[in-house]
Short mmCIF file of C-alpha atoms and ligand atoms in Angstrom, two decimals:
data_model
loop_
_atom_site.label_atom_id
_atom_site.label_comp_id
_atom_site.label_asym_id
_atom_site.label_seq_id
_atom_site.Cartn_x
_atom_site.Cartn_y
_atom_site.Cartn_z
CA UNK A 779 0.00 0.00 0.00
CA UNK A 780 1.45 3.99 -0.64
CA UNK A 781 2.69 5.01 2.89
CA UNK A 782 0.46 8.13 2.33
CA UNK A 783 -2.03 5.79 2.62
CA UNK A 784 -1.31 3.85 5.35
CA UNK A 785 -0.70 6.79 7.19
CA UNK A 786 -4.02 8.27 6.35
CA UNK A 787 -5.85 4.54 7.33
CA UNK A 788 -3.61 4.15 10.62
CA UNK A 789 -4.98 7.59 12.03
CA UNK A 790 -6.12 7.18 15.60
CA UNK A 791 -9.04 8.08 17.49
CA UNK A 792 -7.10 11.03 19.20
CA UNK A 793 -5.38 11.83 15.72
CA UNK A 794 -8.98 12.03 14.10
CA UNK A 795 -10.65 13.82 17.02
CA UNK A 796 -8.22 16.28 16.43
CA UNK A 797 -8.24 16.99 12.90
CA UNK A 798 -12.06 17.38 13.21
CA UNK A 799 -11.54 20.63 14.47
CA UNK A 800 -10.26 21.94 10.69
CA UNK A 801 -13.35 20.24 9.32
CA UNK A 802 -16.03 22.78 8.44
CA UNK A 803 -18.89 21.73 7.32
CA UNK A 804 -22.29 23.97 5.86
CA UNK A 805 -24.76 21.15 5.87
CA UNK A 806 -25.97 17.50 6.20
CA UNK A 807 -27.17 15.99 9.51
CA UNK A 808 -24.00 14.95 11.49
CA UNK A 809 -24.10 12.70 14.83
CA UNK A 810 -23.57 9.47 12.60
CA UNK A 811 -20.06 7.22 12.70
CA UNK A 812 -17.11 8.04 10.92
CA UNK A 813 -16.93 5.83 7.96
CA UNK A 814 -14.18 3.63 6.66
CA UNK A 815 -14.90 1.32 4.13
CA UNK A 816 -18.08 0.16 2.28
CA UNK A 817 -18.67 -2.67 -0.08
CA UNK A 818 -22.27 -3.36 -1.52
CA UNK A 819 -24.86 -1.80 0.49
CA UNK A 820 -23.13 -1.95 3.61
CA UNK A 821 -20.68 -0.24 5.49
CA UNK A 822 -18.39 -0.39 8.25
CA UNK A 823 -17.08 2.55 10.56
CA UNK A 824 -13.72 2.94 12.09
CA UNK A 825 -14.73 0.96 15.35
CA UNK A 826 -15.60 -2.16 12.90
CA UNK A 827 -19.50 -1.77 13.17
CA UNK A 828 -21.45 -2.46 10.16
CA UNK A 829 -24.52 -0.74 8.91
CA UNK A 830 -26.78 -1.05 6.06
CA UNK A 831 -26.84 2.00 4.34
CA UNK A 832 -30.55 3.39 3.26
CA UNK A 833 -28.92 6.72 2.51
CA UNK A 834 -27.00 5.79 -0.49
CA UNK A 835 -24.68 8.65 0.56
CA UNK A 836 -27.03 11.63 -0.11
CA UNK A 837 -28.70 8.48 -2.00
CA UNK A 838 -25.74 9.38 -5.03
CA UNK A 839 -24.23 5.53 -4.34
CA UNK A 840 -26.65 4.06 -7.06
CA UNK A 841 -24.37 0.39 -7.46
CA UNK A 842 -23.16 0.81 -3.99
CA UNK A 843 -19.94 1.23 -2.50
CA UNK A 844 -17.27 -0.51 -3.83
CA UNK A 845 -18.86 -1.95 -7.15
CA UNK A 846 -16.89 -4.40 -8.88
CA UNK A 847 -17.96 -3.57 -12.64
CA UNK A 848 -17.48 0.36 -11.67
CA UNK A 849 -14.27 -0.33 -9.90
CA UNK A 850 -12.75 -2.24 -13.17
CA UNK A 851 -13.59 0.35 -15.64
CA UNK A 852 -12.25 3.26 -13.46
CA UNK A 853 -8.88 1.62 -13.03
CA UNK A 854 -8.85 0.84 -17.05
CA UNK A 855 -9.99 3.92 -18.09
CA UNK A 856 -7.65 6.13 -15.41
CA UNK A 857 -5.02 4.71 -17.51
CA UNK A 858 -6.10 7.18 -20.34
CA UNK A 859 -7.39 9.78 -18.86
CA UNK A 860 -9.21 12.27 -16.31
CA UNK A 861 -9.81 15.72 -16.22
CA UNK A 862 -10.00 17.20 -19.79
CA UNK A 863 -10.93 20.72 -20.54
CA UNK A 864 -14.62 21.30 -21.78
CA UNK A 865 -13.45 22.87 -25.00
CA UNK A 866 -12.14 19.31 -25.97
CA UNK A 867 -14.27 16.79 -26.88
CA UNK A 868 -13.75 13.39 -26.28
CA UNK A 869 -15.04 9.71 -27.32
CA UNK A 870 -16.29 9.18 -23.58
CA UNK A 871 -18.30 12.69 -23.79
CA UNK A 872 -19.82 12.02 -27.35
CA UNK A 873 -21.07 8.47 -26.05
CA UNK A 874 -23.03 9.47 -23.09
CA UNK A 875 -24.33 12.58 -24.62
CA UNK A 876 -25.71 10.04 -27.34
CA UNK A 877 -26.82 7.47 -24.61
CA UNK A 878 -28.87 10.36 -22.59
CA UNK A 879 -30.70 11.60 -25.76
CA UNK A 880 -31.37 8.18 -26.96
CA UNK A 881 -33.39 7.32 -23.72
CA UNK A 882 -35.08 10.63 -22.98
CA UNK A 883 -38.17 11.61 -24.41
CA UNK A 884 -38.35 12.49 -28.36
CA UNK A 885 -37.23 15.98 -29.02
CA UNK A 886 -35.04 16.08 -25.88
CA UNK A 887 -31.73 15.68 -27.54
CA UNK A 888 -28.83 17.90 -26.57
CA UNK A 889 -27.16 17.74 -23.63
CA UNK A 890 -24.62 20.07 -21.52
CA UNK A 891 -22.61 18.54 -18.47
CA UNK A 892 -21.76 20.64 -15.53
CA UNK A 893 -20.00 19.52 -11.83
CA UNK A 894 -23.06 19.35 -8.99
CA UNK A 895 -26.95 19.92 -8.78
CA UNK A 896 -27.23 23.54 -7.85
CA UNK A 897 -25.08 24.20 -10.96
CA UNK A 898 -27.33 22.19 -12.92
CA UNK A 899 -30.29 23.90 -12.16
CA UNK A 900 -28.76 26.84 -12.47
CA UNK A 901 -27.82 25.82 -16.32
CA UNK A 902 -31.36 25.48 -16.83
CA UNK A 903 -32.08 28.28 -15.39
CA UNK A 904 -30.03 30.17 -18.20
CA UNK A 905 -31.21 28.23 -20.96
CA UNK A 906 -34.66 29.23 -19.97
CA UNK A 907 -33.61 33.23 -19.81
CA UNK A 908 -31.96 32.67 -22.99
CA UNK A 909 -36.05 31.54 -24.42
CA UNK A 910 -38.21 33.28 -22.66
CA UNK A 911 -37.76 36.76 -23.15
CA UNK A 912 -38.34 39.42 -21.70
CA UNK A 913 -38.57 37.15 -17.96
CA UNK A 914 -37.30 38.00 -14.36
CA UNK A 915 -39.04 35.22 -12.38
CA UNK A 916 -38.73 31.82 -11.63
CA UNK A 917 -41.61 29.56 -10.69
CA UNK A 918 -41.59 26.39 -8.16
CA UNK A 919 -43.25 24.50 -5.05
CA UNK A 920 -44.29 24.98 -1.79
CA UNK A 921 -41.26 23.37 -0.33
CA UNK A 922 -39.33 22.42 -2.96
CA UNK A 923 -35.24 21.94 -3.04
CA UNK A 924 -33.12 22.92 -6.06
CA UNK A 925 -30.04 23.29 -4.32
CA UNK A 926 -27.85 25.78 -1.99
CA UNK A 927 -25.88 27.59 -4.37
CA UNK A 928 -26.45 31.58 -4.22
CA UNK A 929 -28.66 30.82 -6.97
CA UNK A 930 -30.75 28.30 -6.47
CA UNK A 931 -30.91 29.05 -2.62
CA UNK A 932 -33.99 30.61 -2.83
CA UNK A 933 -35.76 28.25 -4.52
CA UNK A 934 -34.86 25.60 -1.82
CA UNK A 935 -37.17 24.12 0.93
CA UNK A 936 -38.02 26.77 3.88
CA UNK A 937 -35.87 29.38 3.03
CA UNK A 938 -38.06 31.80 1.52
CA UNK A 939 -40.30 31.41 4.69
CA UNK A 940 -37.30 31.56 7.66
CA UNK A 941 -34.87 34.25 8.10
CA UNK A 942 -32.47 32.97 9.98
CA UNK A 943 -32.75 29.40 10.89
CA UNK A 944 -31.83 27.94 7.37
CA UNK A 945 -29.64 28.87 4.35
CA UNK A 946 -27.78 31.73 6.17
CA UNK A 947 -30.93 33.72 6.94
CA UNK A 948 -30.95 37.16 5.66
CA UNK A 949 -27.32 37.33 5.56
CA UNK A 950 -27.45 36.04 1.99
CA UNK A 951 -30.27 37.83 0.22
CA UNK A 952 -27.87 40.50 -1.17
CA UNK A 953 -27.25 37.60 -4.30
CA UNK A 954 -30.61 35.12 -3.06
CA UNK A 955 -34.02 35.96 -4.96
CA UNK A 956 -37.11 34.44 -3.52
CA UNK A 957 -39.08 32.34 -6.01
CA UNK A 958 -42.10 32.45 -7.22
CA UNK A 959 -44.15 29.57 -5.17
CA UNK A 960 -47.13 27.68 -6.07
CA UNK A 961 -49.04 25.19 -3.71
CA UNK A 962 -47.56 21.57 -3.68
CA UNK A 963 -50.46 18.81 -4.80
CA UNK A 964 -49.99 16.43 -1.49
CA UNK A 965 -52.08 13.99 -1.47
CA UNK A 966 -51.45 12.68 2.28
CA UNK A 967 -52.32 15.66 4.05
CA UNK A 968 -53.33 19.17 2.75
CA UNK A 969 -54.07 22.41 4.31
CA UNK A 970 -57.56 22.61 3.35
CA UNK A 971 -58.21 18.69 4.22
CA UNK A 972 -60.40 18.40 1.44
CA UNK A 973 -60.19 15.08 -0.50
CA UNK A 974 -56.62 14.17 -3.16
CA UNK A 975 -58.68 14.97 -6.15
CA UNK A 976 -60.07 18.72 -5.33
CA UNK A 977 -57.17 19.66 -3.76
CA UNK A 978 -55.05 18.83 -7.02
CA UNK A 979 -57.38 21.13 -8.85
CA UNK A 980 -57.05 23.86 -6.08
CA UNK A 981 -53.45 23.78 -6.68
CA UNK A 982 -53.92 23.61 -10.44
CA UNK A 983 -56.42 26.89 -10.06
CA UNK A 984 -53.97 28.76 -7.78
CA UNK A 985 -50.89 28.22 -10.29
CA UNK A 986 -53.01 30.08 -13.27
CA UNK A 987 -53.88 32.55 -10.92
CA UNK A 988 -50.19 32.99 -9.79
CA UNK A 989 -49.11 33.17 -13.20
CA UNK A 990 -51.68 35.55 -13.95
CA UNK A 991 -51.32 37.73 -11.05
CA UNK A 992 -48.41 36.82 -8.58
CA UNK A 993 -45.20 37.14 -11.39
CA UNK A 994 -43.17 40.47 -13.09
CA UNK A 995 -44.70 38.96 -16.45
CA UNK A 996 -43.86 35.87 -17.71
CA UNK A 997 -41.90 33.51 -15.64
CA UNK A 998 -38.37 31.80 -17.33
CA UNK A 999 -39.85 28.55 -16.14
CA UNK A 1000 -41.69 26.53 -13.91
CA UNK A 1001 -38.82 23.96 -11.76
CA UNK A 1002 -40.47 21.05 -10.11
CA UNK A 1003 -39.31 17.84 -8.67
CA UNK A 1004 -41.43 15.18 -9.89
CA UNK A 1005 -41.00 13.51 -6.08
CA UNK A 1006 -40.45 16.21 -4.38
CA UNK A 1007 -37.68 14.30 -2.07
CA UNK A 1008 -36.88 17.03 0.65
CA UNK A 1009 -40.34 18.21 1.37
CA UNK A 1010 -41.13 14.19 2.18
CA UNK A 1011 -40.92 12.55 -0.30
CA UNK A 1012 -44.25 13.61 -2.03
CA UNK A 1013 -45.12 11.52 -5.82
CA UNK A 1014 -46.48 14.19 -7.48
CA UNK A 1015 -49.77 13.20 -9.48
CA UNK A 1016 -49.72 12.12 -13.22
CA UNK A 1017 -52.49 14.84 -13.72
CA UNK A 1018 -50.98 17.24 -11.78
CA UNK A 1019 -48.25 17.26 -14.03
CA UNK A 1020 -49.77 17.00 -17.24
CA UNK A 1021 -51.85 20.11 -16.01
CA UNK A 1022 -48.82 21.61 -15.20
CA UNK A 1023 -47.02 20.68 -18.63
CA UNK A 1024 -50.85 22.58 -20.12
CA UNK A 1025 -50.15 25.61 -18.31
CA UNK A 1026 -46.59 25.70 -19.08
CA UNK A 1027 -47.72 25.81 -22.53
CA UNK A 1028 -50.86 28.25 -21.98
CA UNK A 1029 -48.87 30.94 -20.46
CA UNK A 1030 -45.46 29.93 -22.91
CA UNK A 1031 -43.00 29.25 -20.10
CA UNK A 1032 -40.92 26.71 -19.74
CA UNK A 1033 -41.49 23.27 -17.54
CA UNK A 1034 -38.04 22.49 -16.24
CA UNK A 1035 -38.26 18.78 -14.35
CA UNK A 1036 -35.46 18.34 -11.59
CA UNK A 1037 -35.05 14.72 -11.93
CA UNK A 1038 -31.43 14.83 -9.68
CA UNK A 1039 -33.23 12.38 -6.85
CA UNK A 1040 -35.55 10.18 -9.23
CA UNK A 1041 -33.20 9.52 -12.24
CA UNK A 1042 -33.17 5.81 -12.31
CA UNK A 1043 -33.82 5.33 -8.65
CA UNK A 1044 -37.69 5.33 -9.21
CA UNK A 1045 -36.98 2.12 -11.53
CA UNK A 1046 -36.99 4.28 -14.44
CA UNK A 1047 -34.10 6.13 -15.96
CA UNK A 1048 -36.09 9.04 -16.84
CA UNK A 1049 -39.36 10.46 -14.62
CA UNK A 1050 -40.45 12.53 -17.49
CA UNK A 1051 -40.93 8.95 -19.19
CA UNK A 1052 -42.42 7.24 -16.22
CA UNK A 1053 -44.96 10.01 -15.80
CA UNK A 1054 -45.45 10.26 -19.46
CA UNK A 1055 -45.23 14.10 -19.28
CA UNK A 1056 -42.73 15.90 -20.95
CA UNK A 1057 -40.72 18.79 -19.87
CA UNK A 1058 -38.68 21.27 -22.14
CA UNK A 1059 -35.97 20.97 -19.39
CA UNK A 1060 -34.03 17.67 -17.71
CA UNK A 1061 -31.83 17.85 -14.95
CA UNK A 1062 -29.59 15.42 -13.44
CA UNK A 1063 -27.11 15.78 -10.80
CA UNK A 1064 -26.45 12.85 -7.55
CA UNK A 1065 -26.60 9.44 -9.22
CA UNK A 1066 -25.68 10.33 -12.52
CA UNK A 1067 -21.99 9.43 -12.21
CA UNK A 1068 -22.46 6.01 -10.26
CA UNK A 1069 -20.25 7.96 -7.39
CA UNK A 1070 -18.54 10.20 -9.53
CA UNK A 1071 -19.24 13.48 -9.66
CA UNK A 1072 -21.23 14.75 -12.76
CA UNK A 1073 -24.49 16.76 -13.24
CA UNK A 1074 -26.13 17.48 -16.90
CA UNK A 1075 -29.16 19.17 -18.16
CA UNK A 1076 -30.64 18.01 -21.43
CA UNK A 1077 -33.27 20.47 -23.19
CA UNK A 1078 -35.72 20.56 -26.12
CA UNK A 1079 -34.82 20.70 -29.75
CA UNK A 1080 -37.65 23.40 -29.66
CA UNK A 1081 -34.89 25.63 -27.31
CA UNK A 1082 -32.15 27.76 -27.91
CA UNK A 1083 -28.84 26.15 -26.50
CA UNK A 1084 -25.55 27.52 -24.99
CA UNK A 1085 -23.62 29.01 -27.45
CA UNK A 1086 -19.50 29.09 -26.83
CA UNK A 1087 -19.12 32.19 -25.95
CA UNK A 1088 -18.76 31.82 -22.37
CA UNK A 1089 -22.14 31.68 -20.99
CA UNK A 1090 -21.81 28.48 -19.27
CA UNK A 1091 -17.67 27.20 -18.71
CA UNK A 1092 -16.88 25.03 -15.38
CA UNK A 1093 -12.84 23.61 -15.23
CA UNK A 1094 -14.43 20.25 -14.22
CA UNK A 1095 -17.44 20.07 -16.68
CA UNK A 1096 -15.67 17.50 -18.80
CA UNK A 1097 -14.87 14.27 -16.39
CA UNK A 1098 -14.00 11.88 -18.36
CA UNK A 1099 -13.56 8.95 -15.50
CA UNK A 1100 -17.09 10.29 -14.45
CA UNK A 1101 -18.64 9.85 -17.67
CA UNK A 1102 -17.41 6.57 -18.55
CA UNK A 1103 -18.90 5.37 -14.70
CA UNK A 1104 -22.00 6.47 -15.85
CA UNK A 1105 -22.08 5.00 -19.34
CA UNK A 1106 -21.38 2.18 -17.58
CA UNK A 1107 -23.84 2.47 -15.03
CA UNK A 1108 -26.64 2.74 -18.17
CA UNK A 1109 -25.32 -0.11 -19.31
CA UNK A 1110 -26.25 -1.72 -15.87
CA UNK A 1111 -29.51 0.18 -15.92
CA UNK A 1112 -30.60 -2.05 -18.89
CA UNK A 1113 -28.57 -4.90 -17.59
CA UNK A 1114 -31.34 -5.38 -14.90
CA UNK A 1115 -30.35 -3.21 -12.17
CA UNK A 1116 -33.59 -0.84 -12.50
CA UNK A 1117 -35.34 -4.31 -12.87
CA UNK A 1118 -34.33 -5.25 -9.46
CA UNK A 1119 -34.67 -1.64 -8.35
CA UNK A 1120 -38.32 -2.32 -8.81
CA UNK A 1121 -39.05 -5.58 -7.49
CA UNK A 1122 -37.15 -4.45 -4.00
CA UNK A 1123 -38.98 -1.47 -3.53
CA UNK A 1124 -41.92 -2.70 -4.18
CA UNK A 1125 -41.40 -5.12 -1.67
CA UNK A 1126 -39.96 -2.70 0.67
CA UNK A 1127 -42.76 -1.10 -0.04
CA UNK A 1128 -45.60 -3.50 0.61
CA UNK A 1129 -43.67 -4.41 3.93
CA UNK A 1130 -43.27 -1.07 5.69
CA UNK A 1131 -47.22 -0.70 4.44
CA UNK A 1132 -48.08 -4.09 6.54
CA UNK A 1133 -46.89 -2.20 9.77
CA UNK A 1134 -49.54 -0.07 10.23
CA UNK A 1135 -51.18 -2.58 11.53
CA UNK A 1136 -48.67 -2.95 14.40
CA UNK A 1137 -47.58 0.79 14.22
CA UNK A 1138 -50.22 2.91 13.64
CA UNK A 1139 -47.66 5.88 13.74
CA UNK A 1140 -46.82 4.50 10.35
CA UNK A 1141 -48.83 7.19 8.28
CA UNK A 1142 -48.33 6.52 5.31
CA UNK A 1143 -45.86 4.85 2.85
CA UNK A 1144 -44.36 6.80 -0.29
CA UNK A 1145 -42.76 4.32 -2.48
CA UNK A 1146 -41.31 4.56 -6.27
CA UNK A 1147 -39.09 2.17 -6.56
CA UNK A 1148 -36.22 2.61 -4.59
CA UNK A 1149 -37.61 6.38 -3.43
CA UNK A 1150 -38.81 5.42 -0.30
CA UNK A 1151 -40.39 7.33 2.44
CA UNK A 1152 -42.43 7.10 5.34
CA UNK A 1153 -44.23 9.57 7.51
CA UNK A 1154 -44.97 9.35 11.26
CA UNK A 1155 -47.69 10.70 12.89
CA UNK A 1156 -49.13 10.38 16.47
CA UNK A 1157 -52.33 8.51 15.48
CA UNK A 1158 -53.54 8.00 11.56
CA UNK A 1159 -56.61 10.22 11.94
CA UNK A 1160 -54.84 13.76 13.41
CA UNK A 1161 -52.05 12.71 11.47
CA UNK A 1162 -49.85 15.40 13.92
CA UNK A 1163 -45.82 14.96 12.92
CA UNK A 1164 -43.63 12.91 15.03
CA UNK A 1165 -40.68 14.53 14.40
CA UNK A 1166 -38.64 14.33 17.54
CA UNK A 1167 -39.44 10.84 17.58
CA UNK A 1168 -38.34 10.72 13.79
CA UNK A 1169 -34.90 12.15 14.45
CA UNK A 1170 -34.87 9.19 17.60
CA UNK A 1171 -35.42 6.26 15.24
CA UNK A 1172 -32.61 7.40 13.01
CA UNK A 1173 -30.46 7.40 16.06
CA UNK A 1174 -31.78 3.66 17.36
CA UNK A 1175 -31.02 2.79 13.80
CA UNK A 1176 -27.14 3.62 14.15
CA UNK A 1177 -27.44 1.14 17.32
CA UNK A 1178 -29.21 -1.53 15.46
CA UNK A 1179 -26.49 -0.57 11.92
CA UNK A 1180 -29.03 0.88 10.30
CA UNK A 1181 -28.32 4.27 8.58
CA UNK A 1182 -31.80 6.33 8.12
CA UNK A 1183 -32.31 9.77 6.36
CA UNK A 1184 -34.78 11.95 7.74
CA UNK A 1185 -36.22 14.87 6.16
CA UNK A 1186 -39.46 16.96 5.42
CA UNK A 1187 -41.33 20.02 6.24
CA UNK A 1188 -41.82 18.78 9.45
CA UNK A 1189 -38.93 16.41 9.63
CA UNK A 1190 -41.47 13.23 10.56
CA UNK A 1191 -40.59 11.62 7.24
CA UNK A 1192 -38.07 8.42 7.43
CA UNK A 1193 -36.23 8.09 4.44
CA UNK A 1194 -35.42 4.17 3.07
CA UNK A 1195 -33.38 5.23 -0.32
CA UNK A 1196 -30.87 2.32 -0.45
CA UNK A 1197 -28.54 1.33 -3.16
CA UNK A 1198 -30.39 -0.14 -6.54
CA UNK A 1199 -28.51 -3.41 -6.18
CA UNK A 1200 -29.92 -4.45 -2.84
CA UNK A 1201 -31.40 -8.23 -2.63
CA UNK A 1202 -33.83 -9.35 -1.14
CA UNK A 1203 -31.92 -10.52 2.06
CA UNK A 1204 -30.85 -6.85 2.26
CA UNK A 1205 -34.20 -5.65 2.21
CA UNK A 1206 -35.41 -7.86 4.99
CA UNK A 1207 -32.39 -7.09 7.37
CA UNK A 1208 -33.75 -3.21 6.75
CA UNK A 1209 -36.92 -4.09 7.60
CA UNK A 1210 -35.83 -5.78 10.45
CA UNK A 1211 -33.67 -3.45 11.91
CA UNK A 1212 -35.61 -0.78 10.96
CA UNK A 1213 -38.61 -2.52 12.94
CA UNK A 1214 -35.90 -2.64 16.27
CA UNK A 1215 -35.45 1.11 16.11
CA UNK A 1216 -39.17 1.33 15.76
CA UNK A 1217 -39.78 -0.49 18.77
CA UNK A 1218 -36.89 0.76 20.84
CA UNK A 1219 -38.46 4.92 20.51
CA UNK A 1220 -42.31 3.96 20.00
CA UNK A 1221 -42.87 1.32 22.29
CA UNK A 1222 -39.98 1.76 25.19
C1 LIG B 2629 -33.87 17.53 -5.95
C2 LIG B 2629 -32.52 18.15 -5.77
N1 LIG B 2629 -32.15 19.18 -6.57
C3 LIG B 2629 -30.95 19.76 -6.45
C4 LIG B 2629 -30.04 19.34 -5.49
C5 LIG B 2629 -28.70 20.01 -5.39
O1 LIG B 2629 -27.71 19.15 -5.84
P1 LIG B 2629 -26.19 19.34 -5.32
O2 LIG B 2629 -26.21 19.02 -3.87
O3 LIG B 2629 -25.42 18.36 -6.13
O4 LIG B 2629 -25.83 20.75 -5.61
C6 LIG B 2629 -30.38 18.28 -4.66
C7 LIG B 2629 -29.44 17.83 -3.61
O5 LIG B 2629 -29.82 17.26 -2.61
C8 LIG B 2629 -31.65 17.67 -4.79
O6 LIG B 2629 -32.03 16.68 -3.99
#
């Protein structure tokens, strides 16, 4: 092994408790182990504990840690090559540009590659300024999140509603804009506690109105997450979106779909195909490399594109290593990884359903594939949030090696968002453990 690292490996607990201090960090939910090694969907900490891991690593580790067939190609291909410049093309570019048009919708067929999420969104987010003209305002959802760049902050989760408590507060409106925000069809609970169907068309009537009223003219475009992951893991309705595509159209704005959390993890590669609504706008971001870091947008024929003039240059927009991981990781796709993806969460699924019956704080069960949450409440009829009892669970789960993510408005949801390879072994060991930790904070 290098002696660099060796050294890095052999640091001890004092060594690491140490360092920690230079270590500073802007987000994510801390508290969990410090992690060492992973292989499959487990992994082990530096005390030797194993956990399954239903986080994926900001649910990004698609194949898992450690995959063999991703593993092989990176150590052929970093033979070649890594970082190239944008302004040279390369085979590995050309290929998965070709791949990603050939399995998005018809018409969808040029695509621009960029270094995170935020960044991503932000691409679209010129495109559409480049279309719709003259425009000043983006559109999205109640609770939505796009992201914590200075750009997108604003059109992430809470922060256009706290000053303060998330995103920086105030301190960052100087370069933040607040975006436009139009009610979020949920179909578990809604403000107005009317039933799934009315509300959908409340939503559906407010957005016109919004449009109509609530914007400085025409908005660039309309960003949505088809599940909208942070807000708790809501499936948006079919109809609500092809309402929303109608709209789009009626008022000639631009639908922009951020598909960073459901690209191939909802057992399809594409949401825009799975919901059978089109957007003018894709963007990808997390999974997309199989681990590596890449993000991409791919827009309508129907749009204007970048032009090379500067409008859109990163230095690491042209990863080779992470392209050819996730030309690979299409390959695997087809190879019947999203097969499996679907046949696990659906039993994962249909499991965590059948504990209502012996946890009636189980409120309800949002499953696509593997985009898995579930929402606790204190009885199924008030449906009020457990959320300190939320944050407990994912702490029991670290006892029982179970790592949980937690999340929405009102942080009650449980997320299960596990690598796509996971068998069916796997899956019961989560259901399982994640049964203990249920039992350890609910019934102790
Ligand atoms: C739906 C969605 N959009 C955008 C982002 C931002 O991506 P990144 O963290 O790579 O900037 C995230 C990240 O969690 C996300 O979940």
């Amino acid at each position: 092994m290098d002696k660099l690292l060796s050294q890095i490996y052999g640091l001890s607990p004092e060594q690491l408790k140490a360092y920690s201090a230079h270590v500073m960090l802007g987000g994510g939910s801390r508290g969990g182990p410090i992690l060492e090694r992973g292989k499959g969907v487990r992994v082990w900490d530096t005390e030797g504990k194993d956990y399954i891991d239903c986080t994926s690593q900001s649910w990004a580790l698609y194949l898992g840690y450690a995959n063999d067939a991703i593993n092989a190609i990176i150590h052929e291909h970093i033979e070649n090559m890594t970082h190239i410049h944008q302004g040279f093309d390369t085979k590995a570019r050309y290929y998965l540009a070709h791949k990603l048009a050939s399995l998005a919708p018809a018409g969808m067929n040029r695509v621009s590659f960029t270094v995170g999420g935020g960044p991503a969104i932000e691409a679209a987010m010129k495109i559409a300024f480049k279309n719709i003209q003259p425009s000043r305002d983006f559109v999205t959802l109640f609770d939505s999140y796009h992201g914590t760049t200075l750009g997108t902050m604003g059109a992430s989760w809470i922060s256009t509603k706290s000053i303060g408590k998330f995103f920086g507060g105030s301190r960052f409106l100087p370069l933040t804009r607040a975006f436009v925000r139009i009610p979020n069809p949920v179909t578990y609970r809604n403000p107005l506690g009317v039933d799934t169907e009315t509300y959908i068309d409340i939503c559906l009537t407010m957005t016109r109105e919004i449009f109509q009223r609530g914007t400085s003219g025409k908005p660039a475009g309309v960003i949505v997450e088809p599940i909208q992951a942070s807000a708790g893991q809501l499936i948006l309705p079919t109809r609500y979106l092809q309402e929303l595509r109608k709209i789009c159209d009626e008022f000639e704005t631009l639908l922009i779909y951020d598909e960073i959390q459901t690209f191939g993890r909802i057992g399809d590669v594409f949401a825009a195909n799975h919901f059978g609504v089109a957007p003018d706008i894709i963007v990808l971001g997390k999974g997309l490399g199989a681990g590596l870091p890449l993000a991409a947008i791919i827009i309508s024929d129907k749009l204007e594109g970048f032009q090379g003039d500067t409008e859109e240059l990163h230095t690491f927009a042209n990863p080779s290593l992470s392209m050819i991981t996730a030309a690979k990781q299409l390959e695997m796709f087809e190879n019947g990884v999203l097969a499996n993806c679907r046949e696990m969460g659906a039993y994962l699924g249909s499991q965590l359903c059948a504990l209502c019956a012996t946890y009636p704080e189980v409120g309800d069960v949002r499953q696509l594939g593997m985009h898995i949450g579930v929402e606790l409440v204190d009885d199924p009829e008030s449906k009020n949030p457990l959320e300190k009892e939320a944050g407990e669970i994912r702490k029991a789960g670290f006892r029982h090696g179970l790592i949980l993510g937690t999340g929405g408005v009102r942080r009650n949801v449980l997320k299960i968002k596990p690598p796509l390879i996971i068998n069916r072994s796997e899956c019961d060991e989560i259901l399982e453990k994640f049964t203990a930790s249920l039992c350890d904070v609910l019934r102790k």
